[in-house]
mmCIF file of C-alpha atoms and ligand atoms in Angstrom:
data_model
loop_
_atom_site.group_PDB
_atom_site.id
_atom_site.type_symbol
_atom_site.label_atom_id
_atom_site.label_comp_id
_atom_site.label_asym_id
_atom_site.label_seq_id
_atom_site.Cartn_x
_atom_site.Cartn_y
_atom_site.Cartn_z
ATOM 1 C CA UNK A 25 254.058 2.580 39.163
ATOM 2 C CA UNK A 26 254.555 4.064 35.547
ATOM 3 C CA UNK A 27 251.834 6.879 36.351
ATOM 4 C CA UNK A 28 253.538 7.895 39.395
ATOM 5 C CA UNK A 29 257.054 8.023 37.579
ATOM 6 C CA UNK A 30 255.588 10.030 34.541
ATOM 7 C CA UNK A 31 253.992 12.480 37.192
ATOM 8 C CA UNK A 32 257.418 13.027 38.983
ATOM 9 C CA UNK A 33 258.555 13.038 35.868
ATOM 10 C CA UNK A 34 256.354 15.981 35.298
ATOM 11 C CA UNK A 35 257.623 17.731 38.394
ATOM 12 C CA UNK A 36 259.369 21.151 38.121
ATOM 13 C CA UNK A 37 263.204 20.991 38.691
ATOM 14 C CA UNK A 38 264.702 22.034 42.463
ATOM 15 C CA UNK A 39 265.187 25.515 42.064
ATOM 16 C CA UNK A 40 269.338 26.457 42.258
ATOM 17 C CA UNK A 41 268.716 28.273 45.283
ATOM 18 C CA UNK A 42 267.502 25.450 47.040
ATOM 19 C CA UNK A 43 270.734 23.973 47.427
ATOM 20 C CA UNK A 44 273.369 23.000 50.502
ATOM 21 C CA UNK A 45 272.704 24.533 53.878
ATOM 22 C CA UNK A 46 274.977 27.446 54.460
ATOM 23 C CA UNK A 47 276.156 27.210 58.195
ATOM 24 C CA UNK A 48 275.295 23.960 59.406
ATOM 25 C CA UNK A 49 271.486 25.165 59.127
ATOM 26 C CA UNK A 50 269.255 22.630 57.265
ATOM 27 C CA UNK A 51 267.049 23.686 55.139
ATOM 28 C CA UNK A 52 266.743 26.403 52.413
ATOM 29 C CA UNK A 53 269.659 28.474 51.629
ATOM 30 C CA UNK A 54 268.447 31.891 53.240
ATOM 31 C CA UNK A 55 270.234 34.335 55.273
ATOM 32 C CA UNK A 56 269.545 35.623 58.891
ATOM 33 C CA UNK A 57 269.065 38.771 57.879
ATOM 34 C CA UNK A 58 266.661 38.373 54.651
ATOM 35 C CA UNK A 59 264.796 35.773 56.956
ATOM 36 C CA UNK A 60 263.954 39.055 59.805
ATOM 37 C CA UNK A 61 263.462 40.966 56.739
ATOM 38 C CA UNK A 62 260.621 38.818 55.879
ATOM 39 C CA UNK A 63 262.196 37.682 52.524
ATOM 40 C CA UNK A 64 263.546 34.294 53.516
ATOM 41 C CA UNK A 65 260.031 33.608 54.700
ATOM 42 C CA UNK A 66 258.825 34.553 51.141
ATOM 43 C CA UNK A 67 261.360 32.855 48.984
ATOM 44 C CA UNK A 68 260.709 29.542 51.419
ATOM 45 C CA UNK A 69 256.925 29.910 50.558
ATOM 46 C CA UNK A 70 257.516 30.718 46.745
ATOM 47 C CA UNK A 71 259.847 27.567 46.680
ATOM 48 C CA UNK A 72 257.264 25.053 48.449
ATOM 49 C CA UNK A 73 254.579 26.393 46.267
ATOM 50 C CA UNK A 74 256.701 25.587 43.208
ATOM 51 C CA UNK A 75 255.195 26.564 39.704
ATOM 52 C CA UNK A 76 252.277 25.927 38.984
ATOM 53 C CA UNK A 77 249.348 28.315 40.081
ATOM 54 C CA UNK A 78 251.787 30.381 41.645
ATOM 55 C CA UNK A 79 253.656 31.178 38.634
ATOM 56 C CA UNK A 80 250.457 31.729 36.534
ATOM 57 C CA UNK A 81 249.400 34.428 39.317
ATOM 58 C CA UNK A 82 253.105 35.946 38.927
ATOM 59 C CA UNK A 83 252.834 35.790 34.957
ATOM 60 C CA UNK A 84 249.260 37.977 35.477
ATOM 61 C CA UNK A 85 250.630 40.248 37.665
ATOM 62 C CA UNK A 86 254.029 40.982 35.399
ATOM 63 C CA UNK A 87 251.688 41.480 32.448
ATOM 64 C CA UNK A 88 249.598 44.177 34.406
ATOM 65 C CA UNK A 89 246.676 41.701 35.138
ATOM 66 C CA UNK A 90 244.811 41.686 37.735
ATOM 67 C CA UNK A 91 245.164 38.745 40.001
ATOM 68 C CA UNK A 92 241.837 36.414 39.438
ATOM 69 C CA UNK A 93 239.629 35.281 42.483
ATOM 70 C CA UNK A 94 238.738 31.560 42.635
ATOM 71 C CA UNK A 95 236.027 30.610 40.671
ATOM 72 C CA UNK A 96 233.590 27.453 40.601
ATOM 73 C CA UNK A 97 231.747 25.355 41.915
ATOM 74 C CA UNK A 98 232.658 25.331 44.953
ATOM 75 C CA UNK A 99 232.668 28.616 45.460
ATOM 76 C CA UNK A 100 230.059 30.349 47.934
ATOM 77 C CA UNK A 101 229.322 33.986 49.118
ATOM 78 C CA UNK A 102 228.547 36.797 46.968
ATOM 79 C CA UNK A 103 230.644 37.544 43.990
ATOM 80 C CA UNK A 104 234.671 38.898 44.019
ATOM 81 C CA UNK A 105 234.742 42.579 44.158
ATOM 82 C CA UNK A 106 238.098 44.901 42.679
ATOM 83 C CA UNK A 107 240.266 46.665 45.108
ATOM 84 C CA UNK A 108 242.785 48.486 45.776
ATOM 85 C CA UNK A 109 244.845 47.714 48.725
ATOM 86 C CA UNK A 110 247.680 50.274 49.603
ATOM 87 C CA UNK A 111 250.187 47.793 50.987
ATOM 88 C CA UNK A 112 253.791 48.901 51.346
ATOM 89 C CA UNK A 113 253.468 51.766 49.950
ATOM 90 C CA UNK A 114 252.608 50.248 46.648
ATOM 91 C CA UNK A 115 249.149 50.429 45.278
ATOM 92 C CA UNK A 116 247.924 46.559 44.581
ATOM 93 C CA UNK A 117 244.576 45.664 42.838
ATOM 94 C CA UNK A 118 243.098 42.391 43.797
ATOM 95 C CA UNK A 119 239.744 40.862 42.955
ATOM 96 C CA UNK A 120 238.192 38.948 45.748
ATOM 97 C CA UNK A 121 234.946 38.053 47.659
ATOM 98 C CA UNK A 122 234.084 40.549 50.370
ATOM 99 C CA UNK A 123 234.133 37.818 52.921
ATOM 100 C CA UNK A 124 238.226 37.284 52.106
ATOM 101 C CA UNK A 125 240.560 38.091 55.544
ATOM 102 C CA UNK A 126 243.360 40.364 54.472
ATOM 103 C CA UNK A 127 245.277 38.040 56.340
ATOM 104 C CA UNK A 128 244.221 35.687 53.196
ATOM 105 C CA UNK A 129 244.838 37.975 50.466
ATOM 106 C CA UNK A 130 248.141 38.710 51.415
ATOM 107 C CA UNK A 131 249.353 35.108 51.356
ATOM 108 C CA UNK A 132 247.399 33.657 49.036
ATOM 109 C CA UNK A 133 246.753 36.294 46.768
ATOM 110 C CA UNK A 134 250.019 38.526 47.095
ATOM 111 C CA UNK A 135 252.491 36.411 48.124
ATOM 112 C CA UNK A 136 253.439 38.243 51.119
ATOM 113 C CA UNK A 137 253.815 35.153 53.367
ATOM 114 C CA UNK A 138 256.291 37.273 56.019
ATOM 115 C CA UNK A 139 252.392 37.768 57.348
ATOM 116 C CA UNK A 140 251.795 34.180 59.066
ATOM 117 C CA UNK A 141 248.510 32.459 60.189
ATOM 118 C CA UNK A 142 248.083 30.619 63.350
ATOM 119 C CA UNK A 143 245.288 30.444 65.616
ATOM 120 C CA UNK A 144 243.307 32.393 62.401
ATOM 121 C CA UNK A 145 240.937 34.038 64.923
ATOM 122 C CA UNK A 146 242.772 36.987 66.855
ATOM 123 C CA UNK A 147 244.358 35.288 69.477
ATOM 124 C CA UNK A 148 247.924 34.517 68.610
ATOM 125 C CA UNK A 149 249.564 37.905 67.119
ATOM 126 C CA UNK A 150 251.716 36.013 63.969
ATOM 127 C CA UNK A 151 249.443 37.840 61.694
ATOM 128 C CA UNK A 152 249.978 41.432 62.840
ATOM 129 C CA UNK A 153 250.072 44.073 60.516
ATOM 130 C CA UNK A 154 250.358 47.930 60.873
ATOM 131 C CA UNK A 155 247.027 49.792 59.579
ATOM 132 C CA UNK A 156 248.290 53.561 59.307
ATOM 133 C CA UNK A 157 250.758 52.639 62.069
ATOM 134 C CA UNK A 158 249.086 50.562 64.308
ATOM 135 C CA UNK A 159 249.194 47.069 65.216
ATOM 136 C CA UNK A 160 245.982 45.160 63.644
ATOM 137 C CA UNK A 161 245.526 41.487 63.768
ATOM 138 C CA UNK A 162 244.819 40.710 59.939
ATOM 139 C CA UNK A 163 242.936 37.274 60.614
ATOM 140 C CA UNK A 164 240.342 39.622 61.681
ATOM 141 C CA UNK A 165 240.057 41.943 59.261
ATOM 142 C CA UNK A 166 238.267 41.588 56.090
ATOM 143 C CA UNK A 167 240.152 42.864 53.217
ATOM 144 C CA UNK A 168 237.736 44.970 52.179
ATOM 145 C CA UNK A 169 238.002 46.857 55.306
ATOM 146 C CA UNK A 170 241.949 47.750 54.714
ATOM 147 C CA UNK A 171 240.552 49.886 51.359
ATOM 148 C CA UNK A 172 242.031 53.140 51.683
ATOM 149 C CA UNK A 173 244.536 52.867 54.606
ATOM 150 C CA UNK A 174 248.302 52.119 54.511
ATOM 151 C CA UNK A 175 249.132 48.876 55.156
ATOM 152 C CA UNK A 176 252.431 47.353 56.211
ATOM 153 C CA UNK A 177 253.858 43.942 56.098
ATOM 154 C CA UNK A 178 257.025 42.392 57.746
ATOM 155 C CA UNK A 179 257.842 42.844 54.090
ATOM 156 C CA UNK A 180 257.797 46.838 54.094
ATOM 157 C CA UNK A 181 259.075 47.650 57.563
ATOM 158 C CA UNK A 182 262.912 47.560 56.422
ATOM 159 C CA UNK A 183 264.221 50.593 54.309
ATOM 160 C CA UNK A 184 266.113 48.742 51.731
ATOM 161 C CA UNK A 185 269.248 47.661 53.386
ATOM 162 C CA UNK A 186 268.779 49.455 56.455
ATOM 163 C CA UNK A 187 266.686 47.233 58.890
ATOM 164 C CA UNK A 188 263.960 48.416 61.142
ATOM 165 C CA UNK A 189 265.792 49.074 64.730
ATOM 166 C CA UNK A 190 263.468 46.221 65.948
ATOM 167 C CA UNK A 191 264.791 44.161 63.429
ATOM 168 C CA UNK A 192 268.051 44.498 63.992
ATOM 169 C CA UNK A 193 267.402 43.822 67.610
ATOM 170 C CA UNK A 194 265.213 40.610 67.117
ATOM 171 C CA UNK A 195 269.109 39.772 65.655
ATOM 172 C CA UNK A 196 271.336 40.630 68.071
ATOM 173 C CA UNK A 197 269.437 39.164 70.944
ATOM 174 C CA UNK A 198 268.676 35.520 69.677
ATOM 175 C CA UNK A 199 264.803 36.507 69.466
ATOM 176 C CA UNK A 200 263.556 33.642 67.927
ATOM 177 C CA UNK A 201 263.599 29.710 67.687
ATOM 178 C CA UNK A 202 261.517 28.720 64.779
ATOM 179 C CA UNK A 203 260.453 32.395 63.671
ATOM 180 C CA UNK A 204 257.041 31.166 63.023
ATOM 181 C CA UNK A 205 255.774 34.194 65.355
ATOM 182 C CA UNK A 206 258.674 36.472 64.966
ATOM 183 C CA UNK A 207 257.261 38.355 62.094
ATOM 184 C CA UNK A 208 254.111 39.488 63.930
ATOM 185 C CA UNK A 209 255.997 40.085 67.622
ATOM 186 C CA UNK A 210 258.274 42.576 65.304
ATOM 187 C CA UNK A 211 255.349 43.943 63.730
ATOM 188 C CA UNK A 212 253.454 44.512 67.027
ATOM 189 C CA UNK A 213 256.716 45.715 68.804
ATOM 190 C CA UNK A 214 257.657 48.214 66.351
ATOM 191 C CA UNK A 215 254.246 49.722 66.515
ATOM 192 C CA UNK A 216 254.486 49.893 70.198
ATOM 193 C CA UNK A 217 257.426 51.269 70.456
ATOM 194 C CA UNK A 218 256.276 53.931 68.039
ATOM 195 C CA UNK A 219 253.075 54.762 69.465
ATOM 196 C CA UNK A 220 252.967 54.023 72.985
ATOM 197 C CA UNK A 221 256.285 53.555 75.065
ATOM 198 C CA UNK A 222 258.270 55.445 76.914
ATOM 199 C CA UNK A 223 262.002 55.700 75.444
ATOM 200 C CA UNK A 224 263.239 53.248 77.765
ATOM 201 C CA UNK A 225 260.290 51.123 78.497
ATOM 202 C CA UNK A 226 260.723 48.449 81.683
ATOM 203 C CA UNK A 227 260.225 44.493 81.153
ATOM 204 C CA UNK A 228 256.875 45.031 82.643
ATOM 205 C CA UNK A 229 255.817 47.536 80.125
ATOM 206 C CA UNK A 230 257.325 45.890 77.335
ATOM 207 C CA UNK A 231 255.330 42.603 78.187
ATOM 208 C CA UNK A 232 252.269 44.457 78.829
ATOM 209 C CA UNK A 233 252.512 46.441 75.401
ATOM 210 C CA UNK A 234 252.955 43.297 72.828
ATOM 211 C CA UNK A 235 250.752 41.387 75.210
ATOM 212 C CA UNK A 236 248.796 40.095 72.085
ATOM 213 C CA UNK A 237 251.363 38.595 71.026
ATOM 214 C CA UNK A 238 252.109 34.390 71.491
ATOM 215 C CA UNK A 239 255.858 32.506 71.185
ATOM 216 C CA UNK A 240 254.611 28.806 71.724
ATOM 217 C CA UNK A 241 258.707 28.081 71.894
ATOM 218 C CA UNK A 242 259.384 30.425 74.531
ATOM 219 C CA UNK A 243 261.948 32.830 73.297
ATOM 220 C CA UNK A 244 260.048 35.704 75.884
ATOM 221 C CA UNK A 245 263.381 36.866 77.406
ATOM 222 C CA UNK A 246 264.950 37.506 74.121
ATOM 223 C CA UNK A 247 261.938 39.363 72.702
ATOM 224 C CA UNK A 248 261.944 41.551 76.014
ATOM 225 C CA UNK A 249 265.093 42.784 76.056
ATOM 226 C CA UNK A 250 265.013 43.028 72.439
ATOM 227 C CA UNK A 251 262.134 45.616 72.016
ATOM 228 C CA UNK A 252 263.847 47.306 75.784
ATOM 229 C CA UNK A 253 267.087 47.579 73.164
ATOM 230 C CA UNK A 254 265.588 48.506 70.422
ATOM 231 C CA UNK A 255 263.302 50.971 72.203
ATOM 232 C CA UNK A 256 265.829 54.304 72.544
ATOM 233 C CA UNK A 257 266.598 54.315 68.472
ATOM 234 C CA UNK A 258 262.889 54.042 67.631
ATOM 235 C CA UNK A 259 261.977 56.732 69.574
ATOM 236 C CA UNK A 260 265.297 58.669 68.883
ATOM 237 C CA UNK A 261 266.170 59.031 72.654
HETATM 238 S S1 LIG B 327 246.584 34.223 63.206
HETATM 239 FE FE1 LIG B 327 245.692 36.163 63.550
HETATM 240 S S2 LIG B 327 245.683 36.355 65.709
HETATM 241 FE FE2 LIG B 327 246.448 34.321 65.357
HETATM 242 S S1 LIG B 328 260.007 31.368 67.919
HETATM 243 FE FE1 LIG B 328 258.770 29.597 67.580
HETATM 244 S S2 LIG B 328 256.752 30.292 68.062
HETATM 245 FE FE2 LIG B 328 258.024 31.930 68.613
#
């Protein structure tokens, strides 16, 4: 009993911005909007993690290191490799074995955990990215692949203030339930709407254009007619 109370003893305090719910929500303090933003998602993972490795890894980076891949025993595959990943406009160097998902490396490595994991092998959609614009699933891409493209997270896809129309959308129409797959239907229905729809795309196109895309709660008829609203300010119709 005196070992456990010395290690909670040990423990790092609750962070200040962990505190009541706002709203009636439980939970962390985060707003709507940063949560669509993909920073409430972020702060919520940073907080979990608590200090630890996390902080060492944030430490590195603020001193200009290079974050380190996992070493030891454990350890199998051929060696880390440095690279530079172009992610949000931002150029990132990461060392890491040439077997890593960038999926991986951008939670575990970069702490950009807007990007979720689910199924892990490219049949849900919460991981989608955009890969110079277009919709990639980044479960199934190795890291090492993404060298040299532009990359964009749920992370990057607002400028500043000013959400992404899809965004903004995902708001007004009550998109979501537990917005575990609402980062990667935004990512995959921005990228439609940019690429491939018509400026006022029907229900039938809209489901057949982020068809790659899972909700295991069901909010389908909010997504819909979110990416049909959100459709003639993408495409500036
Ligand atoms: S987590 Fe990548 S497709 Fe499901
Ligand atoms: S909102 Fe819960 S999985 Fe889509």
């Amino acid at each position: 009993v005196s070992k456990l109370k010395d290690d909670l003893d040990e423990l790092p305090p609750i962070p200040e911005d962990l505190g009541a719910p706002e709203n009636g929500s439980r939970g962390l303090n985060v707003s709507r909007r940063g949560f669509i933003r993909g920073l409430g998602t972020g702060l919520a993972g940073t907080a979990i993690a608590g200090a630890g490795a996390l902080a060492d890894e944030r430490e590195a980076e603020a001193q200009g290191a290079v974050p380190a891949a996992p070493r030891g025993p454990g350890r199998m595959g051929p060696d880390p490799v440095r690279m530079t990943l172009n992610i949000n406009g931002r150029d990132q160097a990461v060392e890491v074995e040439p077997r890593v998902t960038l999926a991986s490396v951008l939670r575990n490595r970069l702490d950009l955990t807007g990007t979720k994991v689910v199924c892990d092998r490219g049949s849900c959609g919460a991981c989608t990215v955009h890969i110079d614009g277009k919709s990639v699933y980044s479960c199934m891409m190795l890291a090492a692949d993404a060298v040299g493209k532009k990359i964009t997270t749920i992370e990057g896809l607002a400028k500043g203030d000013d959400l992404h129309p899809v965004q903004e959308a995902f708001m007004r129409h009550d998109a979501l339930m537990c917005g575990y797959c609402t980062p990667g239907f935004i990512m995959a229905s921005s990228a439609y709407l940019k690429n491939k729809a018509p400026a006022r795309p029907t229900r039938e196109q809209v489901q057949a254009g982020i068809s790659g895309n899972l909700c295991r709660c069901g909010t389908y008829h909010g997504i819909i007619e979110a990416v049909q609203a959100a459709a003639p300010k993408v495409k500036g119709a």
